[in-house]
Coordinates of C-alpha atoms in Angstrom, one line a residue:
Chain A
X598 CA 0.0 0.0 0.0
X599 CA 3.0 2.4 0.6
X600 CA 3.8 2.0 -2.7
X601 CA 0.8 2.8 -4.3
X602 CA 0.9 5.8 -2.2
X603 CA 4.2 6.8 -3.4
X604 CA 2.9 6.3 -6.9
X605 CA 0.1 8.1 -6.5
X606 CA 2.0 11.3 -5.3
X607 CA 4.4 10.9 -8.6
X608 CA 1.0 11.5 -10.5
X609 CA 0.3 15.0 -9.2
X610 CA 2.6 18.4 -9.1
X611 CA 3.5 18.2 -5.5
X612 CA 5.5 20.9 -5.1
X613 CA 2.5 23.3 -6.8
X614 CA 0.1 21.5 -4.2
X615 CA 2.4 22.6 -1.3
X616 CA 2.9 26.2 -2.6
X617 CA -0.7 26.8 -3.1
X618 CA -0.7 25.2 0.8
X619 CA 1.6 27.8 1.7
X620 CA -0.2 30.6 -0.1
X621 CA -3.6 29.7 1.7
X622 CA -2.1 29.5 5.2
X623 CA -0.5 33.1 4.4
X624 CA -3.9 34.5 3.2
X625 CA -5.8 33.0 6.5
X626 CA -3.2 34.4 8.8
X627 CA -3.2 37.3 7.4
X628 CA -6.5 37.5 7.1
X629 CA -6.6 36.6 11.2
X630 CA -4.3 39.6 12.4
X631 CA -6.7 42.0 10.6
X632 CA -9.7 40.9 11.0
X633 CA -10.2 39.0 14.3
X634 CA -9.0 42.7 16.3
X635 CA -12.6 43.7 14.3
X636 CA -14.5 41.0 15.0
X637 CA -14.9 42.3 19.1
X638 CA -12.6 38.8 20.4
X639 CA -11.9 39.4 23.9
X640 CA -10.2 36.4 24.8
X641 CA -8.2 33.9 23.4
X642 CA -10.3 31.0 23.6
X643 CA -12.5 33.0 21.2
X644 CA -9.6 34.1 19.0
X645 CA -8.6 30.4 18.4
X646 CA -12.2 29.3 17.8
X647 CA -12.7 31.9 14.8
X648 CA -9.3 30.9 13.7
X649 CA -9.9 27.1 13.8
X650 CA -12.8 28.2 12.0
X651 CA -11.2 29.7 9.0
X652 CA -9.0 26.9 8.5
X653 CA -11.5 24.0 8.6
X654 CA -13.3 25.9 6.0
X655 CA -10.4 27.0 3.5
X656 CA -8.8 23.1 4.0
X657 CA -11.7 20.8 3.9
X658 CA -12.4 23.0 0.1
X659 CA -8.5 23.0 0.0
X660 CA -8.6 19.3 0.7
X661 CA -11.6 18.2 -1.7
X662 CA -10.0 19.9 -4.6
X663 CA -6.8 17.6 -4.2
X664 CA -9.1 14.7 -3.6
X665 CA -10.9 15.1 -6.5
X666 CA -7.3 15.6 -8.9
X667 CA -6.2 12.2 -7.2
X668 CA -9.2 10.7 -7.8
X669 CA -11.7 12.3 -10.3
X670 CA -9.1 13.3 -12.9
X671 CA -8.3 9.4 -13.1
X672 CA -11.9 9.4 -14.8
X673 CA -12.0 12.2 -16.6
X674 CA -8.7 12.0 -18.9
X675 CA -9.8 8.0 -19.0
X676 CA -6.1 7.4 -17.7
X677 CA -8.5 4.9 -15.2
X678 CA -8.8 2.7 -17.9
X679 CA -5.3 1.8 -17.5
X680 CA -5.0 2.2 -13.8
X681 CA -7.8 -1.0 -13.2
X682 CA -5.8 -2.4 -16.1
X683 CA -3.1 -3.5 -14.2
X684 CA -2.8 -6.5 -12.0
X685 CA -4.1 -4.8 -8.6
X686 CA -7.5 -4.6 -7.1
X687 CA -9.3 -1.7 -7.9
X688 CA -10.2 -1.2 -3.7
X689 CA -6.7 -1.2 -3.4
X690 CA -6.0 1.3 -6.0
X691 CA -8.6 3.8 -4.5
X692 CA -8.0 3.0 -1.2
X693 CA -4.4 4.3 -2.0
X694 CA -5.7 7.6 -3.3
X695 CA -8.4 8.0 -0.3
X696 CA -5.4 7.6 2.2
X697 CA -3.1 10.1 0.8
X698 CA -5.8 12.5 0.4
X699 CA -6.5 11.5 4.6
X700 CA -3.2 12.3 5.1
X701 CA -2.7 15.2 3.2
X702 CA -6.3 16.7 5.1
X703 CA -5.3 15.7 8.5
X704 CA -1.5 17.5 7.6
X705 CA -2.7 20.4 6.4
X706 CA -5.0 20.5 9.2
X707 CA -3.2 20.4 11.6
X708 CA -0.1 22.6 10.2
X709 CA -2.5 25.0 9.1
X710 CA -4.0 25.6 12.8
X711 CA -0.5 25.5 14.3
X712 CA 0.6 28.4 11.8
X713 CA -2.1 30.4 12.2
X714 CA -2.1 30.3 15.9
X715 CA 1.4 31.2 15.7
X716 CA 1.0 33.9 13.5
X717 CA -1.9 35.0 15.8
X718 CA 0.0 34.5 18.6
X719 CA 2.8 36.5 17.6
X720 CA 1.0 39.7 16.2
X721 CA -1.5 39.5 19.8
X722 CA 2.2 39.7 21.5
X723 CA 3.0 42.8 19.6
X724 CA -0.2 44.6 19.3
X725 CA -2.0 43.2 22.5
X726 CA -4.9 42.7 21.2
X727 CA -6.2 40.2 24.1
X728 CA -5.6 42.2 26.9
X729 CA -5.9 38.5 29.3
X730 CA -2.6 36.8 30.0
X731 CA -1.4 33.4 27.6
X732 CA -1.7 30.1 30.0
X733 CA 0.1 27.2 29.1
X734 CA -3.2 25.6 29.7
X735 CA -4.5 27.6 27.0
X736 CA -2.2 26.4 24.9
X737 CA -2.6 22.5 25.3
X738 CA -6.1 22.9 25.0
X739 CA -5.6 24.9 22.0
X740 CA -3.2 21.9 21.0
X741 CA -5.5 19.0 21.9
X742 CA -8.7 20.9 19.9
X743 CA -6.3 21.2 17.0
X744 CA -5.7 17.7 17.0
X745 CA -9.5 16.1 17.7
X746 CA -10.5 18.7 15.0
X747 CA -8.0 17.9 12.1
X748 CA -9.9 14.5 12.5
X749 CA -13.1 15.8 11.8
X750 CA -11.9 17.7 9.2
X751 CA -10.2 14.5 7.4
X752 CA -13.9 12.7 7.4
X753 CA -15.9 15.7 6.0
X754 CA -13.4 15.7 3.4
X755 CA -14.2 12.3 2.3
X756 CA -17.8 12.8 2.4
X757 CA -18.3 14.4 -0.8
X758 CA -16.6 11.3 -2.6
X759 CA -19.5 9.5 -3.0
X760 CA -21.3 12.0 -4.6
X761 CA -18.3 12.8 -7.0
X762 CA -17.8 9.1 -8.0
X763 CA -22.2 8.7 -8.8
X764 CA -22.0 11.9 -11.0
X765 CA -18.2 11.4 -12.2
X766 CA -17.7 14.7 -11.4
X767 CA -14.1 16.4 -9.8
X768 CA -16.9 19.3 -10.0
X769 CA -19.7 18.0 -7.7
X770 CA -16.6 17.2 -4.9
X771 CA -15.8 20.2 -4.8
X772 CA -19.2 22.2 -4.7
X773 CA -20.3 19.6 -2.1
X774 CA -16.8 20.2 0.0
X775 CA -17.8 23.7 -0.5
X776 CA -21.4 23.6 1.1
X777 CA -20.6 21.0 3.9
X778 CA -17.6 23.7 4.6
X779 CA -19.9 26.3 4.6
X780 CA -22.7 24.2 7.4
X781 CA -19.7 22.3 9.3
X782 CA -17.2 24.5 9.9
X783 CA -16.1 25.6 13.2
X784 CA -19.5 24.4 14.7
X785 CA -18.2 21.1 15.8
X786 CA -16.0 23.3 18.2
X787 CA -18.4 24.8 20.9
X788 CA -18.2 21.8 23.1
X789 CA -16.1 24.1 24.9
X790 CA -14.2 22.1 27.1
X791 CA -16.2 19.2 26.9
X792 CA -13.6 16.4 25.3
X793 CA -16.2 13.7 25.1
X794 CA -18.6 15.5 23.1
X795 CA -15.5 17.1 20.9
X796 CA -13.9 13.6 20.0
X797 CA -17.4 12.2 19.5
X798 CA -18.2 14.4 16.8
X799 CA -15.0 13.9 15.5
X800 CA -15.4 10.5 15.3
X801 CA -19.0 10.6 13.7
X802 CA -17.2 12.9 10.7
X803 CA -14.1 10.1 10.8
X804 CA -17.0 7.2 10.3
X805 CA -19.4 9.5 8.1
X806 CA -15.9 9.9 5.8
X807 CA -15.4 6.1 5.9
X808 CA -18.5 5.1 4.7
X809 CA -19.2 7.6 2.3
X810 CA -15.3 6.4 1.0
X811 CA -16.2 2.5 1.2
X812 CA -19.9 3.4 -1.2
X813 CA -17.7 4.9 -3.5
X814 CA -15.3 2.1 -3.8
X815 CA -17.4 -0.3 -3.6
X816 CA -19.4 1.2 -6.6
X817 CA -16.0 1.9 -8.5
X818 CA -15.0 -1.8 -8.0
X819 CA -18.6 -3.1 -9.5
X820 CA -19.0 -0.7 -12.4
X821 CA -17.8 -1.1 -16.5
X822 CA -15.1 1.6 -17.5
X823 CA -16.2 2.7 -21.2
Chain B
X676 CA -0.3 -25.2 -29.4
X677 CA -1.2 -24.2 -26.3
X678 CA -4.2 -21.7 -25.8
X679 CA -3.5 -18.6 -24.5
X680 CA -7.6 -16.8 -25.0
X681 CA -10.1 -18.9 -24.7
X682 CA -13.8 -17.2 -24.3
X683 CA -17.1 -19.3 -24.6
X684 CA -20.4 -17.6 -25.2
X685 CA -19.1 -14.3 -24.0
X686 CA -22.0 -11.2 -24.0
X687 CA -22.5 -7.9 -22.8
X688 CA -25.4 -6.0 -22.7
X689 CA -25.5 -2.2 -21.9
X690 CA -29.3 -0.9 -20.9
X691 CA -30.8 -3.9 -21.9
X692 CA -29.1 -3.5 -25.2
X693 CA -26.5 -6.7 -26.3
X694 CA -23.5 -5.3 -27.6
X695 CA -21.6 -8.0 -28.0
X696 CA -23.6 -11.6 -28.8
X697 CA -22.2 -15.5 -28.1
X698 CA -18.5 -14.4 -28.6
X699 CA -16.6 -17.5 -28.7
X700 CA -12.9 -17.0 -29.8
X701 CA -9.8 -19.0 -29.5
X702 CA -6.4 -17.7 -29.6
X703 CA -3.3 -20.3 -29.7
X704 CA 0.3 -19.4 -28.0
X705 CA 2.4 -17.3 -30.4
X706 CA -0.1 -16.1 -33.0
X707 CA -1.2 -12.8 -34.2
X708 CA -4.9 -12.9 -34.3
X709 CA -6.5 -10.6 -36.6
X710 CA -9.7 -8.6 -35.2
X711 CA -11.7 -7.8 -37.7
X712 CA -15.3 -5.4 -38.0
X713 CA -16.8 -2.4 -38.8
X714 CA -17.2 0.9 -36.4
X715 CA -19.0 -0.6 -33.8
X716 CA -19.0 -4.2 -34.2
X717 CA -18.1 -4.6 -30.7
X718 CA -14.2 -5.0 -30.9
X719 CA -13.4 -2.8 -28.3
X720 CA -16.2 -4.0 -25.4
X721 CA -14.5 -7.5 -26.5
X722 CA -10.9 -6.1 -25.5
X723 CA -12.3 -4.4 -22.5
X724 CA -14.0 -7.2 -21.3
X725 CA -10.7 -9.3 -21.6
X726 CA -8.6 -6.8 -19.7
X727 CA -11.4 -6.3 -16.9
X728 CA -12.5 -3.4 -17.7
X729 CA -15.9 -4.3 -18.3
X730 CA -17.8 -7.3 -16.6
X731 CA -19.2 -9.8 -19.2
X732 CA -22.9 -10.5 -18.9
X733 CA -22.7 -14.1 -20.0
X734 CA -20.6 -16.4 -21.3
X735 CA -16.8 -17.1 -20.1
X736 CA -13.5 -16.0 -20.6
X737 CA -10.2 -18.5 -20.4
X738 CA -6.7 -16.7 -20.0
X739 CA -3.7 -18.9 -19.8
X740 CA -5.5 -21.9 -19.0
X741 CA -7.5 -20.7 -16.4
X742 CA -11.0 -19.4 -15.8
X743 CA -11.0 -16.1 -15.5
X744 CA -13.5 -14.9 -12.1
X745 CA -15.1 -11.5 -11.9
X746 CA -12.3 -8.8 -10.3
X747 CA -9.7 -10.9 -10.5
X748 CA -6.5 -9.4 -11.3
X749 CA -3.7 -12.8 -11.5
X750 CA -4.0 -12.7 -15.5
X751 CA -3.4 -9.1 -15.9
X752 CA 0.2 -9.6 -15.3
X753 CA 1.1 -11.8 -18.3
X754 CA -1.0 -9.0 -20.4
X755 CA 0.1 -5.7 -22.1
X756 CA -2.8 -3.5 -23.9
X757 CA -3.1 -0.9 -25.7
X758 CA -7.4 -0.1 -25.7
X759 CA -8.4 3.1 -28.0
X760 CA -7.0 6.0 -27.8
X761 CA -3.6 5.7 -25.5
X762 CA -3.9 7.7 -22.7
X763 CA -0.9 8.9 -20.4
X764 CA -0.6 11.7 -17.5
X765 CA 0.1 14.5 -19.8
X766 CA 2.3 16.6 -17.6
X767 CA 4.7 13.6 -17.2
X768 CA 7.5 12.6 -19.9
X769 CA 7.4 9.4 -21.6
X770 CA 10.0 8.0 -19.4
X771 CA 8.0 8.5 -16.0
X772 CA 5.0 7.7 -17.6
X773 CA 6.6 4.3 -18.6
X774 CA 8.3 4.2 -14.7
X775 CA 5.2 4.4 -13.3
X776 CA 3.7 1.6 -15.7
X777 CA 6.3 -0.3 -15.0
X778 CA 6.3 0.1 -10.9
X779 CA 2.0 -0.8 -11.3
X780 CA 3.1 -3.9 -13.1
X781 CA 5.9 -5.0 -11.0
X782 CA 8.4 -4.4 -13.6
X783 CA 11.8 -3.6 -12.3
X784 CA 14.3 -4.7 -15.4
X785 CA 16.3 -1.5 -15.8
X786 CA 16.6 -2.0 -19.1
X787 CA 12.6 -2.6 -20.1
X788 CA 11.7 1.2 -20.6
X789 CA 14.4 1.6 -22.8
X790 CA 14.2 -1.5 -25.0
X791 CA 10.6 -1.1 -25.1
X792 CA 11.0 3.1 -26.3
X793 CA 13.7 1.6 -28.9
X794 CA 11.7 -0.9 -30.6
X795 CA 8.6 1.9 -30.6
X796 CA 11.0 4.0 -32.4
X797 CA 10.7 6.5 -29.8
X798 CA 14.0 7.2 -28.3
X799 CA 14.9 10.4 -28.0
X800 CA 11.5 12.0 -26.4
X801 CA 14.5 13.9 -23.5
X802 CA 12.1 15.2 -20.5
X803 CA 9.2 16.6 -23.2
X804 CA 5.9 16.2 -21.9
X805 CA 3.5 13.9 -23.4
X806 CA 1.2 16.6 -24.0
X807 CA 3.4 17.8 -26.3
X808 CA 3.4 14.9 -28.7
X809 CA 1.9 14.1 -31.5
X810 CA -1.2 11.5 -32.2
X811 CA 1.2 9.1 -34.1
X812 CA 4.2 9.5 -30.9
X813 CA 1.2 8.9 -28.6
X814 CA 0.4 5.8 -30.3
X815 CA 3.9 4.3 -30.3
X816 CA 4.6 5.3 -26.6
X817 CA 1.2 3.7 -25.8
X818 CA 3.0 0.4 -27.7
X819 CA 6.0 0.9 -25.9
X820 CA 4.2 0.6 -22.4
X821 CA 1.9 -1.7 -23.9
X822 CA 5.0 -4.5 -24.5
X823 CA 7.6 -3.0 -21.8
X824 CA 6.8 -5.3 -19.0
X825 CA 7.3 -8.3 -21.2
X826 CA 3.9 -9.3 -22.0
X827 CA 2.5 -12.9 -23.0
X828 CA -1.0 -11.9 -24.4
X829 CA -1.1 -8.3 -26.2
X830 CA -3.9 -6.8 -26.6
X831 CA -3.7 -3.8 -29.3
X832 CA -6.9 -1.9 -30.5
X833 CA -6.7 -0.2 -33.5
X834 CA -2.7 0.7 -33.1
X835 CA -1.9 2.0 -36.4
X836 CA -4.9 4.6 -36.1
X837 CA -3.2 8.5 -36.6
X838 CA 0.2 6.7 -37.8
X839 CA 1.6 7.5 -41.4
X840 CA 2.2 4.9 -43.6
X841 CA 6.1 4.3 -42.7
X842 CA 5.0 4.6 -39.0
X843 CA 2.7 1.5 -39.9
X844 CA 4.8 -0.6 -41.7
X845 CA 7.5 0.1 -38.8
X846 CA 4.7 -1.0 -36.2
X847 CA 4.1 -4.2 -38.4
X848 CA 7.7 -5.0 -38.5
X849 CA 7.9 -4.8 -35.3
X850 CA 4.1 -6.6 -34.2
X851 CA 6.2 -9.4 -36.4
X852 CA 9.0 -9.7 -33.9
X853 CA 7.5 -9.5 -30.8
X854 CA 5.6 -12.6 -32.7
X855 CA 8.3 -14.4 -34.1
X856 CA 11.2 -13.1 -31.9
X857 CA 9.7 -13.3 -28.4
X858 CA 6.6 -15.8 -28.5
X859 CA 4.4 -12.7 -27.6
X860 CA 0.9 -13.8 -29.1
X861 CA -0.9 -10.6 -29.8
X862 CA -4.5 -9.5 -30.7
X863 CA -4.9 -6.8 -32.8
X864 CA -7.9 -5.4 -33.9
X865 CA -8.3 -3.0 -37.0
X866 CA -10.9 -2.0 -39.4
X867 CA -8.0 -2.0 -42.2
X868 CA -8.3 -5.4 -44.1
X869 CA -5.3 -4.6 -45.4
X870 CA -3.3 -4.0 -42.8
X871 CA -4.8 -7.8 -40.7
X872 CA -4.5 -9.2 -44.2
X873 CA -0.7 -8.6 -44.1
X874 CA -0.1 -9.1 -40.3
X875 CA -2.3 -12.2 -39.0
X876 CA -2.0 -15.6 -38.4
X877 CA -6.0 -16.0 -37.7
X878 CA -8.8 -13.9 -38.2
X879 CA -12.1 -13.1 -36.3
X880 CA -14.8 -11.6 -37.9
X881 CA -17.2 -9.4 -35.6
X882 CA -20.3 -7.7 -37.2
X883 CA -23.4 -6.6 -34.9
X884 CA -21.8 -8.1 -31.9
X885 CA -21.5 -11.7 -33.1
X886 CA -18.4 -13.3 -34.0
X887 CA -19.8 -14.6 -37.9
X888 CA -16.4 -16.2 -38.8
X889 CA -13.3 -17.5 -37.0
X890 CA -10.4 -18.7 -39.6
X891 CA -6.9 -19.2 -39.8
X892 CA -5.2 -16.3 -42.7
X893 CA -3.9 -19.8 -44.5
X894 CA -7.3 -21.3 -45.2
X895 CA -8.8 -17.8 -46.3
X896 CA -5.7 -17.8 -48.7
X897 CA -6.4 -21.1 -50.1
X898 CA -10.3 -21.2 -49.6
X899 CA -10.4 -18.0 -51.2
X900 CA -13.0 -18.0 -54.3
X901 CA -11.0 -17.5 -57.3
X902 CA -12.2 -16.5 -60.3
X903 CA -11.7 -16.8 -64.4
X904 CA -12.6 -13.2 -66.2
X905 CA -12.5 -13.8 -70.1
X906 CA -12.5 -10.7 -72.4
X907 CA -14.0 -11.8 -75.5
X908 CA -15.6 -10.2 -78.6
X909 CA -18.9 -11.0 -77.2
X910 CA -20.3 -11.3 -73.8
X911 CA -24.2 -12.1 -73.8
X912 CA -22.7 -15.3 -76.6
X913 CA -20.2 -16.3 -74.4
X914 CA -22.6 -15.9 -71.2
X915 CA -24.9 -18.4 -73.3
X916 CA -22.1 -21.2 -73.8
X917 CA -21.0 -20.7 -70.1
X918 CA -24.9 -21.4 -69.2
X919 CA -26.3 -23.6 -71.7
X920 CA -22.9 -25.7 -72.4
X921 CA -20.5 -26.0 -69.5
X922 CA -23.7 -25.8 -67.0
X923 CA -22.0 -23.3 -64.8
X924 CA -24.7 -20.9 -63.1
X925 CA -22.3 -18.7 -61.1
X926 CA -21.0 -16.0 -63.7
X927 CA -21.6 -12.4 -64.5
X928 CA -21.5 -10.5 -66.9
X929 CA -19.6 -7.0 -67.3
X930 CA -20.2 -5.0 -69.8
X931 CA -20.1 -6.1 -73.6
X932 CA -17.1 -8.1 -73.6
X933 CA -16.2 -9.2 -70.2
X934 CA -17.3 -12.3 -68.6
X935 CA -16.4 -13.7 -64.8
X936 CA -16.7 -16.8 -63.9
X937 CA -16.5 -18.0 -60.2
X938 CA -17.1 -21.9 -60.3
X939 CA -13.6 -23.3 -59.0
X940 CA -14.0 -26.7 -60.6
X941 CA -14.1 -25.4 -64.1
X942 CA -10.6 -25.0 -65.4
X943 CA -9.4 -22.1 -67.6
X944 CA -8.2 -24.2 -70.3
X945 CA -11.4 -25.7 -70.5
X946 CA -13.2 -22.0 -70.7
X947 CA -11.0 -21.2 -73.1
X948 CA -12.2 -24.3 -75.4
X949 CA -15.6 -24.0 -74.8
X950 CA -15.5 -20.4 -75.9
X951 CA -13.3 -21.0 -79.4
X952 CA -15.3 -24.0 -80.2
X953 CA -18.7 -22.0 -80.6
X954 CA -17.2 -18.7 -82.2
X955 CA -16.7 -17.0 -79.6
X956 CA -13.4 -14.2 -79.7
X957 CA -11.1 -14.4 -76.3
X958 CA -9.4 -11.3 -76.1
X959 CA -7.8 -12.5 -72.7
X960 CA -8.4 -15.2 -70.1
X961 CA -7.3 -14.3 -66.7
X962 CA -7.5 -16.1 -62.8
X963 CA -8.4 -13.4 -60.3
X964 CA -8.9 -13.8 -57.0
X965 CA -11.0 -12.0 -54.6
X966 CA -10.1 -9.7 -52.3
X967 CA -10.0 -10.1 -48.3
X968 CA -12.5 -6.9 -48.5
X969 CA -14.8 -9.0 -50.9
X970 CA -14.4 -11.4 -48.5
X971 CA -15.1 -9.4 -45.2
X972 CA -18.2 -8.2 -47.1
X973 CA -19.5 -11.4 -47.7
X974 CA -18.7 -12.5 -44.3
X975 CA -20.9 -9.9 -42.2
X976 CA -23.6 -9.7 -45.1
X977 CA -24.6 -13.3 -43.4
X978 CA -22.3 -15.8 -45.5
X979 CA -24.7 -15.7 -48.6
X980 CA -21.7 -17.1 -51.3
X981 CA -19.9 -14.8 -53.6
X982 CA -21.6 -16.9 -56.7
X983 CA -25.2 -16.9 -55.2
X984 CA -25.4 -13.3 -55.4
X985 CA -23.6 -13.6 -58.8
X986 CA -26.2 -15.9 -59.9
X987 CA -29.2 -13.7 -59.0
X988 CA -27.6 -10.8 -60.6
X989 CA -26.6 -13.2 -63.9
X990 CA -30.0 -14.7 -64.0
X991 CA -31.7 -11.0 -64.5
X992 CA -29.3 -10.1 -67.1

């Protein structure tokens, strides 16, 4: 399986996929230290929920896009046809592509958070824009949020799959991605301190993700490629 | 000879629709088997069925021996192909596209890319990308990853298609060696007679989704229907003496002069006689034999023979 991974990353531009990751993570944190100071945050709890909010949105679009070039693009220049030519299983093949584009969600996810905290973190110590003091409990909650969430992040981002494979459309990922983005993002977050309730919905996005992923390969494995 | 392809009763229907009818093909070790039929015969679904791209809705399929089941995969690694239009990630050069072919197959000869982009005639591609080549360096790079991984069974549809005509007799050559050289049996399929004519060891005829004819090049060759064409001074005369004297009911007429005669057991010598002996002129007496198209067309019209028709158009003349 690690070697179909590998393969699979030899398809795509990677280093254009992790520019345009850098570019994004610039824009939000930008975006962050001049608009959050706006938005009436008083405390930091508050600051790190709008920013965990911006990221989940931007990267589970982000995310779907890359998803949808892994696997949709397989489909639409036909080069599929020779991918289930070869002497490996077609679940195997997808699965492949469905755990990179895990990876790559639950990554970005999580680096994405961490530099935007950071970048946060650094203008708030310059500009004082949170007049309350930084607790390093603040911050391993912060941490441990960031973590639970990048799950839930990487099983919305498979959702849409199932969708894209029934229409054979990169397209219908996407514009899916972009309204479960749009309805999911951030609010799986105001279980404040409540860990149960934030790793449970975490896990129901994980297990949505998986199912919605096994339909579509399930469906890929059983259907004629003209 | 062993049997490489073996499929028995093998359909597919799309929507209800049959596409492909009762296909029952053999293919022996070594042999370049010919794949004959018009746009949308149902070559390609036959191919795609074979490689596992599409699930057959009856019938059986029989690579290397062995049953093939539904979704599995063991065959597919004694098997190159080559199905339509070759396909490639665009923004990769020919030699990763052929690397990553080659790591999907299990390949890891260092030396197969480049033998296979040799014998393709497609050495010197440097690190262009495919997308900048042409239809006919397409083809051959679809070829070359098509027979780099050492393939037993090679499955080429339609190969020659965009390729000028040294391109094609290059790719012929070379469909010869892979034959000849390295045991590789191959099917090809082509709607050019001419260019199975030249190539195969065995035909298969495919109209409307049924295989009408199965047949080794050899016995087409010496099975073929020849026939005598006599130019004489007068053809209605000498279409009476054919008739009336020799008995032969398979003829037709051409024009004033010419007269062609398909029976095979009459000889030309005895023509010749026959003619002379009642007045008739013979300008020139000539065997001619009939075409693999003539033959292709008589195949899918439903086998009605070359001299039935004849004799239903001789009989209103």
């Amino acid at each position: 399986m690690a070697m179909l991974m590998r393969l699979e990353l030899r398809k795509i531009r990677l280093r254009n996929w992790l520019l345009s990751f850098a570019a994004a993570n610039l824009v939000i944190a930008m975006w962050v230290v001049t608009n959050l100071p706006n938005e009436g945050v008083r405390t930091f709890v508050e600051a790190f929920y709008s920013n965990r909010s911006y990221v989940e949105m931007t990267f589970i679009v982000f995310s779907s896009v890359f998803m949808s070039k892994l696997v949709m693009d397989e489909y639409k220049s036909k080069t599929v046809a020779n991918l289930f030519a070869y002497p490996i299983a077609r679940s195997r093949l997808l699965a492949a592509k469905l755990i990179v584009t895990a990876l790559f969600s639950f990554a970005a996810s999580m680096l994405s958070n961490l530099f935007v905290a950071a970048f946060f973190l650094a203008a708030n110590a310059k500009n004082g824009y949170i007049a309350e003091p930084l607790t390093s409990g603040l911050l391993t909650d912060e941490a441990l949020r960031i973590f639970i969430n990048a799950f839930a992040v990487t099983g919305v981002v498979l959702l849409p799959l199932y969708v894209g494979m029934a229409r054979k459309s990169g397209n219908a990922i996407i514009v899916a991605s972009f309204v479960l983005a749009l309805g999911l993002g951030g609010s799986h977050d105001e279980s404040g301190h409540n860990w149960t309730l934030a790793a449970a919905i975490a896990a129901c996005c994980v297990g949505a993700g998986f199912v919605s992923a096994a339909f579509a390969v399930r469906k890929a494995e059983r259907e004629d490629i003209l | 000879m062993s049997i490489v392809l073996r499929t028995t009763g093998l359909s597919k229907s799309f929507k209800g629709k049959e596409v492909v009818s009762e296909v029952s093909m053999t293919i022996r070790k070594g042999e370049i088997y010919g794949f004959l039929g018009p746009n949308g015969a149902g070559k390609t679904t036959v191919m795609r069925m074979l490689t596992g791209l599409v699930a057959p809705s009856g019938g059986t399929i029989e690579l290397f021996g062995e049953p093939v089941r539904r979704g599995e995969v063991e065959p597919l690694k004694r098997m190159g192909s080559m199905i339509e239009y070759p396909v490639f990630y665009e923004h990769l050069s020919a030699q990763q596209n052929m690397r990553l072919h080659c790591d999907y197959m299990g390949c890891y000869d260092p030396d197969a890319i480049g033998e296979a982009l040799r014998l393709a005639g497609l050495k010197d591609t440097g690190g262009k990308p495919v997308k900048a080549f042409s239809l006919g360096m397409k083809q051959r790079l679809g070829i070359a990853r098509a027979i780099c991984a050492k393939p037993e069974l090679l499955i080429l549809d339609e190969p020659v298609n965009g390729m000028d005509p040294v391109g094609i007799r290059e790719l012929r050559e070379l469909f010869r060696a892979l034959s000849k050289d390295y045991g590789i049996t191959i099917l090809i399929s082509s709607h050019i007679l001419q260019e199975i004519e030249v190539l195969a060891d065995t035909i298969g005829i495919i109209h409307e989704g049924k295989l009408v004819e199965e047949v080794s090049m050899e016995q087409v060759r010496n099975e073929r229907t020849a026939c005598i064409e006599a130019v004489t001074s007068d053809a209605r005369q000498a279409a009476f003496v054919i008739e009336e004297q020799l008995g032969i009911r398979s003829f037709k007429v051409l024009g004033n002069d010419t007269v062609r005669v398909y029976d095979p057991r009459i000889a030309p010598s005895e023509l010749a006689r026959a003619l002379v002996l009642h007045g008739i002129g013979l300008t020139s007496l000539t065997r001619r034999n009939v075409s693999l198209e003539e033959q292709f067309l008589k195949w899918i019209q439903g086998g009605k023979s070359h001299g039935d028709a004849d004799e239903a158009r001789a009989s209103k003349n």
